[in-house]
Coordinates of C-alpha atoms and ligand atoms in Angstrom, one line a residue:
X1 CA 12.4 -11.3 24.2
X2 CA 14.8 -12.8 21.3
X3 CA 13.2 -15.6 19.0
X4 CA 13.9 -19.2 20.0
X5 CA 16.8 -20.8 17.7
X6 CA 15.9 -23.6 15.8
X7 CA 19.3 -24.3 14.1
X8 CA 19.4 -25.0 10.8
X9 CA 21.2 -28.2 10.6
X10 CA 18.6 -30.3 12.1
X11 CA 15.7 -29.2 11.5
X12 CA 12.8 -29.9 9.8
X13 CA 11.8 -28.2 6.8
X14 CA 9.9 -24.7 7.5
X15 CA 6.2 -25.1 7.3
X16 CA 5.0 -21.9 5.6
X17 CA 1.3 -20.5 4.9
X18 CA 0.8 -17.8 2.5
X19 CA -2.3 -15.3 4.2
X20 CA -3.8 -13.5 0.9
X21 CA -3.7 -14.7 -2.5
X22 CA -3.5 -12.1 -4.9
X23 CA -0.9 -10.2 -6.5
X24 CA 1.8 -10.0 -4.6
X25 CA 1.6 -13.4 -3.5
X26 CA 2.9 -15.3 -6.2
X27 CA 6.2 -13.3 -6.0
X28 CA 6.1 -14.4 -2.3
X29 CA 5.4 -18.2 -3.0
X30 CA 8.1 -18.3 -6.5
X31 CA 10.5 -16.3 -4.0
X32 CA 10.5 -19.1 -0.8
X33 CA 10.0 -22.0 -3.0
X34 CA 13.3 -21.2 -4.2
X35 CA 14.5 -21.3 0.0
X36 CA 15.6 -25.5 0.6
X37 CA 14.5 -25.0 4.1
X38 CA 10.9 -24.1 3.1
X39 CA 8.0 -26.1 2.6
X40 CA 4.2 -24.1 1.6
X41 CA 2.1 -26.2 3.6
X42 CA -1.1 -23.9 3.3
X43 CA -2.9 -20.9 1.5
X44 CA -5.4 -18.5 3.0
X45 CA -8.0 -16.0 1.1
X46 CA -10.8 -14.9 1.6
X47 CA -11.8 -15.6 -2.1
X48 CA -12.3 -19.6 -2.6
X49 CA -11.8 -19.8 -6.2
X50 CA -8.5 -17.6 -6.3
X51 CA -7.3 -19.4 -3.0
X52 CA -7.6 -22.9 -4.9
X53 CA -5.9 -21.5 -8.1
X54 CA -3.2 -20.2 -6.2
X55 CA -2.9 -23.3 -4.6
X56 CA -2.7 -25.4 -7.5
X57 CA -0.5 -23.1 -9.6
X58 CA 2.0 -23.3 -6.3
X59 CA 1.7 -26.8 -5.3
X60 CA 0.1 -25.9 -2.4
X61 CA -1.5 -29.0 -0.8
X62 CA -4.3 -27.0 2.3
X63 CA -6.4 -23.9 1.3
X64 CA -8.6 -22.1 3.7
X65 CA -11.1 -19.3 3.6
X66 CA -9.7 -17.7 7.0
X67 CA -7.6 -17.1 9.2
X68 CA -9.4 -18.6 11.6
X69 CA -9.5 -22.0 10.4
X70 CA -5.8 -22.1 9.7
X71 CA -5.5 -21.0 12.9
X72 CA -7.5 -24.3 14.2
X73 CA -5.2 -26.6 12.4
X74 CA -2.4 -25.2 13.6
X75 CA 0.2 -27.1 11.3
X76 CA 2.4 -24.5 9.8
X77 CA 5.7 -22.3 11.8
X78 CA 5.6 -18.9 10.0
X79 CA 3.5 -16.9 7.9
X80 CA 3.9 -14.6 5.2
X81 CA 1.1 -12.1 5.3
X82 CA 0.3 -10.4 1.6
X83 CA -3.2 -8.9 2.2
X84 CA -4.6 -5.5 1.4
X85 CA -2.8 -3.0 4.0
X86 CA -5.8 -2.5 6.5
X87 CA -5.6 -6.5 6.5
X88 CA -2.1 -6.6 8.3
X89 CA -2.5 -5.2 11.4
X90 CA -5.4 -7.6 12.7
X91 CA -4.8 -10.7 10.8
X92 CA -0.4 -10.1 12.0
X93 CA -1.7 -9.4 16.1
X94 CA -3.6 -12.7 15.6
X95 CA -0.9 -15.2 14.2
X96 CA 1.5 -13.6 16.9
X97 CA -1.1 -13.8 19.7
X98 CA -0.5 -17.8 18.2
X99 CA 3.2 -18.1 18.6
X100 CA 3.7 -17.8 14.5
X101 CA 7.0 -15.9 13.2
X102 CA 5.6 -13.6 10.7
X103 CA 6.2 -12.1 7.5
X104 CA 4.1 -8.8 6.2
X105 CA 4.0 -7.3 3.3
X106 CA 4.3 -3.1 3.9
X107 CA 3.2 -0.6 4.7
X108 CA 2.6 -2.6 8.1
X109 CA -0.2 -1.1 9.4
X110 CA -2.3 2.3 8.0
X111 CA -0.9 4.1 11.1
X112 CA 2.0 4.8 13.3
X113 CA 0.4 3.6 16.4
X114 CA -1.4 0.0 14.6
X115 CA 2.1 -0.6 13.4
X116 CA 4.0 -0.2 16.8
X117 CA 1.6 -1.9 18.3
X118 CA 2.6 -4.9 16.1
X119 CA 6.3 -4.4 17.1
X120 CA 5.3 -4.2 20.1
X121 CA 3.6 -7.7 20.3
X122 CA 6.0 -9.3 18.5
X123 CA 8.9 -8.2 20.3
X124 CA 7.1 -9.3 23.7
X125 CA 6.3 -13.1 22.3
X126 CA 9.3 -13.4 20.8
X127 CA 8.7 -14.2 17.1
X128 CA 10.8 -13.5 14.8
X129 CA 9.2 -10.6 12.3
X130 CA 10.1 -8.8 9.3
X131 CA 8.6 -6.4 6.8
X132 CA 9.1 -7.0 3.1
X133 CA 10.8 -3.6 2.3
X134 CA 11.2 -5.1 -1.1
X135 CA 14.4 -3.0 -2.5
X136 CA 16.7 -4.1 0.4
X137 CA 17.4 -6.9 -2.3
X138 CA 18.7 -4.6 -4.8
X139 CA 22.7 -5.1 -4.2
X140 CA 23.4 -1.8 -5.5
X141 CA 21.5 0.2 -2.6
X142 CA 23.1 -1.9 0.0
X143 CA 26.3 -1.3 -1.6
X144 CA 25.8 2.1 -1.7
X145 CA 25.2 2.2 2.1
X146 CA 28.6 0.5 3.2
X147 CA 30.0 3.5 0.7
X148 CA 28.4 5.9 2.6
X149 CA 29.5 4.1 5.8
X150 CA 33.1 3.8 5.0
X151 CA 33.5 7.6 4.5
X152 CA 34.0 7.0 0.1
X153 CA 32.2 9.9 -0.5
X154 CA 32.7 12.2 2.4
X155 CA 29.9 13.5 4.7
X156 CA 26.4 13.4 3.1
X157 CA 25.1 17.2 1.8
X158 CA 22.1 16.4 -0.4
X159 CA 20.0 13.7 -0.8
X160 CA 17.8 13.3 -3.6
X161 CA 15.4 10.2 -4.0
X162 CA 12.4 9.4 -6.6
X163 CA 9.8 6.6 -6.8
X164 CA 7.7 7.2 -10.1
X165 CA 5.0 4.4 -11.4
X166 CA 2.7 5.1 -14.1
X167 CA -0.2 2.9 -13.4
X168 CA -2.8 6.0 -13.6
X169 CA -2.0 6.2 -16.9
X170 CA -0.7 2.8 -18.4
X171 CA -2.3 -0.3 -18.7
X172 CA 0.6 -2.3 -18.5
X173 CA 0.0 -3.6 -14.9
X174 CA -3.9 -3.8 -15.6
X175 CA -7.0 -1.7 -16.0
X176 CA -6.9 0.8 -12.1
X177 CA -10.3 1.1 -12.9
X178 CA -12.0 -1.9 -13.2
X179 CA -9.9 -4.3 -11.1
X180 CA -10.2 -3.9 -7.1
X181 CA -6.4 -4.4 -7.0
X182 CA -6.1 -1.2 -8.4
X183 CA -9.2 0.5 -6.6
X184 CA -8.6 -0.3 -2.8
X185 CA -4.8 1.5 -3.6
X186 CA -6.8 4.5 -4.6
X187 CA -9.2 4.8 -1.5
X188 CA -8.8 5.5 2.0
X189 CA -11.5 4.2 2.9
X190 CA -10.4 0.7 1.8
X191 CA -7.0 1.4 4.1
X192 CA -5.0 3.0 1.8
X193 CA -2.6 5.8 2.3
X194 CA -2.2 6.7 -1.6
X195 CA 1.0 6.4 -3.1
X196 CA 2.2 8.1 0.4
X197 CA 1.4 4.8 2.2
X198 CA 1.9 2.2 -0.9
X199 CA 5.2 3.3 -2.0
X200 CA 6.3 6.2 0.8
X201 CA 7.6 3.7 2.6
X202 CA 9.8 2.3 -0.1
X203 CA 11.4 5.3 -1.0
X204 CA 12.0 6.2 2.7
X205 CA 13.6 3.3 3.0
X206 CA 15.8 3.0 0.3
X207 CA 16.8 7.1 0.9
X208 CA 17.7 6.6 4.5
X209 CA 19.4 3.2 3.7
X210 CA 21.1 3.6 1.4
X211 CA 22.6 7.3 2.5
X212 CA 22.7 5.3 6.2
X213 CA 21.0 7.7 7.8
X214 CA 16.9 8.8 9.1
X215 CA 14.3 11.4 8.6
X216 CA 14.8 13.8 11.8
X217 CA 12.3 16.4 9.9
X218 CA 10.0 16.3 7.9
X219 CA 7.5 18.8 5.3
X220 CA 5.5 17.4 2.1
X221 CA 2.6 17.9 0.0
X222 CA 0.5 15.9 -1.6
X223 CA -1.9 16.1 -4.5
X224 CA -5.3 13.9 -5.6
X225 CA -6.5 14.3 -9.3
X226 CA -9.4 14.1 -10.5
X227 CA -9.9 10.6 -12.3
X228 CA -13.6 9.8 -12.7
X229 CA -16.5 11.6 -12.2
X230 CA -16.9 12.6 -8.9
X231 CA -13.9 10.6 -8.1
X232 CA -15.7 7.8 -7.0
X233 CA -16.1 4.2 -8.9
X234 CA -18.5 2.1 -7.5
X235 CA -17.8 1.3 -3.7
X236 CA -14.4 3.0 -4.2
X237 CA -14.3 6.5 -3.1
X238 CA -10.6 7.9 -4.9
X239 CA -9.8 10.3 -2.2
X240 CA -5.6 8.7 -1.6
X241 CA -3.6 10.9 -3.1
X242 CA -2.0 10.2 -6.2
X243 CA 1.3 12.2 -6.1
X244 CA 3.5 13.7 -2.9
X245 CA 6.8 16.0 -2.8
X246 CA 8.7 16.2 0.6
X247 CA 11.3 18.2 1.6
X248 CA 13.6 16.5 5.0
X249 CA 16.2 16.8 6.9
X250 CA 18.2 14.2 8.0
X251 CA 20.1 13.0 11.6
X252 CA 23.5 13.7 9.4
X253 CA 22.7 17.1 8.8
X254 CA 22.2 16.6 5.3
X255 CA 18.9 18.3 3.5
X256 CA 17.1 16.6 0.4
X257 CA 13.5 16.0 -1.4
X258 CA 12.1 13.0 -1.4
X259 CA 9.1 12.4 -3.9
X260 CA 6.7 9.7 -5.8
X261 CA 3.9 9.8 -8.2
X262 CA 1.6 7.1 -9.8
X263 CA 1.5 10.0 -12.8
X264 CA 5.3 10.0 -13.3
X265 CA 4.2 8.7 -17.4
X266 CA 7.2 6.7 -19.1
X267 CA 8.6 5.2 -15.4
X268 CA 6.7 1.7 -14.9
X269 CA 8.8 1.1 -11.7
X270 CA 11.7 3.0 -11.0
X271 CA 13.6 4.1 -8.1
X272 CA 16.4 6.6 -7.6
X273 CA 18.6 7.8 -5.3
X274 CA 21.5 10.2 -5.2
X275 CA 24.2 11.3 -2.1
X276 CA 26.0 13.9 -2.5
X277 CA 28.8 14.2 -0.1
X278 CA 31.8 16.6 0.5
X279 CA 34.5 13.8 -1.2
X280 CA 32.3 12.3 -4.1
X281 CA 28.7 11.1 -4.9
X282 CA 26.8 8.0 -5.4
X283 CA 23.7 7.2 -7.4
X284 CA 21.5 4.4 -7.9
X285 CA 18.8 3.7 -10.4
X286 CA 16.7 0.4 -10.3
X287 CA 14.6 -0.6 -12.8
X288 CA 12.3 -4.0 -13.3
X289 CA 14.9 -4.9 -16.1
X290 CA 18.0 -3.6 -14.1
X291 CA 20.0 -2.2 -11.5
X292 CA 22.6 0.5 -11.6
X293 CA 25.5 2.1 -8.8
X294 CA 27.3 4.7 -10.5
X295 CA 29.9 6.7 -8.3
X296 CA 31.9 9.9 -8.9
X297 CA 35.2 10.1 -6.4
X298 CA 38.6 11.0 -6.0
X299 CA 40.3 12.5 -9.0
X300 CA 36.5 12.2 -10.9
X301 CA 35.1 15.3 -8.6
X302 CA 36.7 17.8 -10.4
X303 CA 35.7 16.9 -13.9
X304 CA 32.2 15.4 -12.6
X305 CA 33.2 11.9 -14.2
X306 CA 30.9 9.2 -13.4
X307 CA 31.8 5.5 -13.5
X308 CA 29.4 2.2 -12.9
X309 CA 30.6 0.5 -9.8
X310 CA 30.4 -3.4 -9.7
X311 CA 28.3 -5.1 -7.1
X312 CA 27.9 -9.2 -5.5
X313 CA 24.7 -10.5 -4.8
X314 CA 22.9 -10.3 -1.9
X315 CA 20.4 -12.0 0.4
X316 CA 16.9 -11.3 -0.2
X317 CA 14.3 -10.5 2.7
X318 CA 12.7 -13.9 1.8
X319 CA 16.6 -15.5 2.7
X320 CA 16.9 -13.3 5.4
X321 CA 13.4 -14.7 7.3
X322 CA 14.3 -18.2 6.9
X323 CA 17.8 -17.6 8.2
X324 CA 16.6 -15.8 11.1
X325 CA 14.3 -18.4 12.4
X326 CA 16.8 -20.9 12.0
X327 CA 19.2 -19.0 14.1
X328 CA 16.5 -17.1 16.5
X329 CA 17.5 -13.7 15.8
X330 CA 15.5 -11.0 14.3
X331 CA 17.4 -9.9 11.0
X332 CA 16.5 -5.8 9.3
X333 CA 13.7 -4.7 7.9
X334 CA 12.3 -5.2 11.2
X335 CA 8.8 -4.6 12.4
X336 CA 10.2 -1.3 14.5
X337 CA 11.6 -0.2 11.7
X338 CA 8.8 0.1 9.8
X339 CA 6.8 1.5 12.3
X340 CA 9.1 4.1 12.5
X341 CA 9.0 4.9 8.8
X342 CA 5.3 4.6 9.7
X343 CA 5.6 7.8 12.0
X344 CA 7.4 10.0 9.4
X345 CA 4.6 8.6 6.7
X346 CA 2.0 9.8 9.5
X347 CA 3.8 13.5 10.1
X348 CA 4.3 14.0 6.4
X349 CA 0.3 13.1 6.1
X350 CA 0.2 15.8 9.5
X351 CA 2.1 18.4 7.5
X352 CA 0.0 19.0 4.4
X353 CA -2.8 19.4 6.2
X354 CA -1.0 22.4 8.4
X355 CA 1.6 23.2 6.1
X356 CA 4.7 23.4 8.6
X357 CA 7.0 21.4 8.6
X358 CA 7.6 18.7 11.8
X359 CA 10.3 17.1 13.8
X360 CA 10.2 13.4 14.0
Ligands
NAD1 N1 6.8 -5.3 -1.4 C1 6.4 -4.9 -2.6 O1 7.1 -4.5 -3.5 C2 4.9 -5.0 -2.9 C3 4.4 -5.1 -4.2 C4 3.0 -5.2 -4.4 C5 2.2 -5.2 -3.3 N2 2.7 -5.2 -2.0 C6 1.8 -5.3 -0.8 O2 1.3 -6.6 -0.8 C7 -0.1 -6.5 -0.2 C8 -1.0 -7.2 -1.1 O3 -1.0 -6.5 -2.4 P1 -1.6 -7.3 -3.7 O4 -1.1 -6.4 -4.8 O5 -1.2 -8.7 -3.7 O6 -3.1 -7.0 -3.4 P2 -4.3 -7.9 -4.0 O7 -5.6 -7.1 -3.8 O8 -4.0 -8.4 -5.4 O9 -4.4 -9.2 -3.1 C9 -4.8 -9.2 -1.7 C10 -5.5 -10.6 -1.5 O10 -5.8 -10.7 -0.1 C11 -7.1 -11.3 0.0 N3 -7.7 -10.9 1.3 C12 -8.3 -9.8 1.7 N4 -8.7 -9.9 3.0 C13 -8.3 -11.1 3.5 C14 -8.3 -11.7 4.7 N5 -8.9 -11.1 5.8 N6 -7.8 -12.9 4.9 C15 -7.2 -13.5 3.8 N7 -7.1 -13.0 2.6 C16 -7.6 -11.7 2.4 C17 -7.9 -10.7 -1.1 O11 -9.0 -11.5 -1.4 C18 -6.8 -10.7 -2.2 O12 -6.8 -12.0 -2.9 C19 -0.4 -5.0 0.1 O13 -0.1 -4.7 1.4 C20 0.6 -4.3 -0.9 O14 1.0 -3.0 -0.4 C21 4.0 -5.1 -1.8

């Protein structure tokens, strides 16, 4: 069933609420306040003093303590869900199950089945839904795709793609191991799939988006460290794992590794991708203070001479929702999408434990 159109013209401003209020949640709130259409009408957390702060800090004028209760007032079109992982799928079947459009932060569910089973639901009530695959707003990456797509560099041999963080051995995000932010990443217990789940999902995306192509098979490994005695802090058992290497093949015949780490010491945030093709080569390197597309073509093969391609700006995913309520059609990174990232995620998790590797 497609979304109802709203039309953008005349209507009335959207009435968003903001479901967790941690982290990631101010980037969501600075993000749509920027979006004319948008108005934050509430906040939801399970925490009452950091709902309130958030609140205040954003302008927000109704806070609740759940779901529930915003539920019960009702007053708000869409939803942007930025709660701990195990959080989305139950609190996301819920606002559809109330006619909401919805927002959620990934990985959408902790499994391949709880996050089809989203798409699922949403598709049938017709909501318009969207994951926040975050580095669909780097320009470069989606320039690099319509490279790809209009034959620049050839057909696609190689793929190579990195995510590396160093938040196991920096402080410069926080302390991991004192603040529950950090902890529930770390433990499955608290719904996390390690860096596999947390940022898996981003580097699958970006490699198979930006090469334009998907994971048809798949083998990885993946590694825990020890990091406190026992590995456990607390309630927080550290069992996720911390680092993971995968080897794929993709539905274009290419081959190519695919691998993140929160150890990867001197890389705060930093995402890479390289296609090699038969005609040239593309690579892109984002950063938290920038963004590079570098290309090697034409005449530059021979001589492997690389030079910075220029790119225009592009929508973000928090553009992108708004625009697809107004006009009632579900715009990519889609909930199926992510499930079906969600299904490699689950066969890679499949392929460590019988080291072979699997078709998707
Ligand atoms: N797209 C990205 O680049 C990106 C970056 C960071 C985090 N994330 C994702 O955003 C989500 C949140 O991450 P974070 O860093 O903000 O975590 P966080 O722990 O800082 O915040 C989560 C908040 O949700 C609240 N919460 C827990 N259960 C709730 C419930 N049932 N109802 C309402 N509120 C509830 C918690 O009290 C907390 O305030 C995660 O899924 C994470 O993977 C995405």
């Amino acid at each position: 069933m497609q979304p109802a159109k709203r039309g953008i013209a005349e209507m009335a401003p959207l009435r968003l609420l903001v479901l967790g209020t941690g982290g990631m949640a101010n980037t969501h709130a600075m993000n749509f306040s920027t979006v004319p259409e948008v108005k934050l009408v509430g906040a939801v957390d399970v925490d009452l003093a950091k709902v309130r702060a958030f609140a205040a800090r954003h302008d927000i004028p109704e806070t609740f303590t759940s779901l529930d209760e915003a539920i019960a007032w009702g007053e708000f079109d869409a939803v942007t869900n930025v709660t701990p992982d195990r959080i989305h799928h139950p609190t996301t079947l819920q606002l559809i199950a109330a006619g909401k459009h919805v927002m959620c932060e990934k990985p959408l569910a902790e499994t391949y089945a709880k996050a089809a089973e989203m798409a699922d639901a949403a598709e049938q009530a017709g909501v318009v839904n969207m994951v926040n695959l975050t580095y669909r707003n780097v320009a470069q990456v989606q320039k690099a795709r319509q490279m790809v797509l209009a034959g620049e560099i050839g057909r696609v041999r190689h793929i190579e793609a990195s995510y590396l963080q160093s938040w196991l051995v920096s402080k410069a995000w926080g302390d991991w191991s004192t603040e529950s932010q950090w902890l529930w990443r770390l433990s499955t217990s608290h719904g996390s799939n390690g860096v596999l789940g947390d940022v898996g999902i981003h580097i699958l995306d970006f490699a198979g988006y930006g090469a334009a192509t998907d994971i048809s098979s798949v083998f990885a490994r993946m590694k825990t460290f020890e990091k406190a005695p026992g590995n456990r802090i607390g309630e927080y058992n550290l069992d996720a794992n911390d680092s993971f290497t995968m080897t794929a093949e993709f539905s274009n015949g290419a081959i190519g590794v695919i691998h993140a780490s929160r150890w990867a010491t001197g890389h705060l945030n930093e995402l890479r991708l390289r296609v090699h093709g038969d005609k040239g080569a593309l690579e892109v390197i984002h950063r938290p203070d920038a963004s590079k597309l570098r290309a090697c073509r034409e005449q530059d093969v021979e001589l492997a001479v690389w030079r910075e391609v220029e790119v225009d700006p592009v929508a973000t995913n928090y553009q992108k929702f708004v625009a697809a309520i107004a006009e009632g059609k579900n715009q990519e990174p889609t909930f199926r999408h992510a499930a079906n990232l969600q299904k490699v995620l689950d066969l890679a998790m499949v392929t460590e434990k019988e080291r072979r590797e699997i078709s998707v």
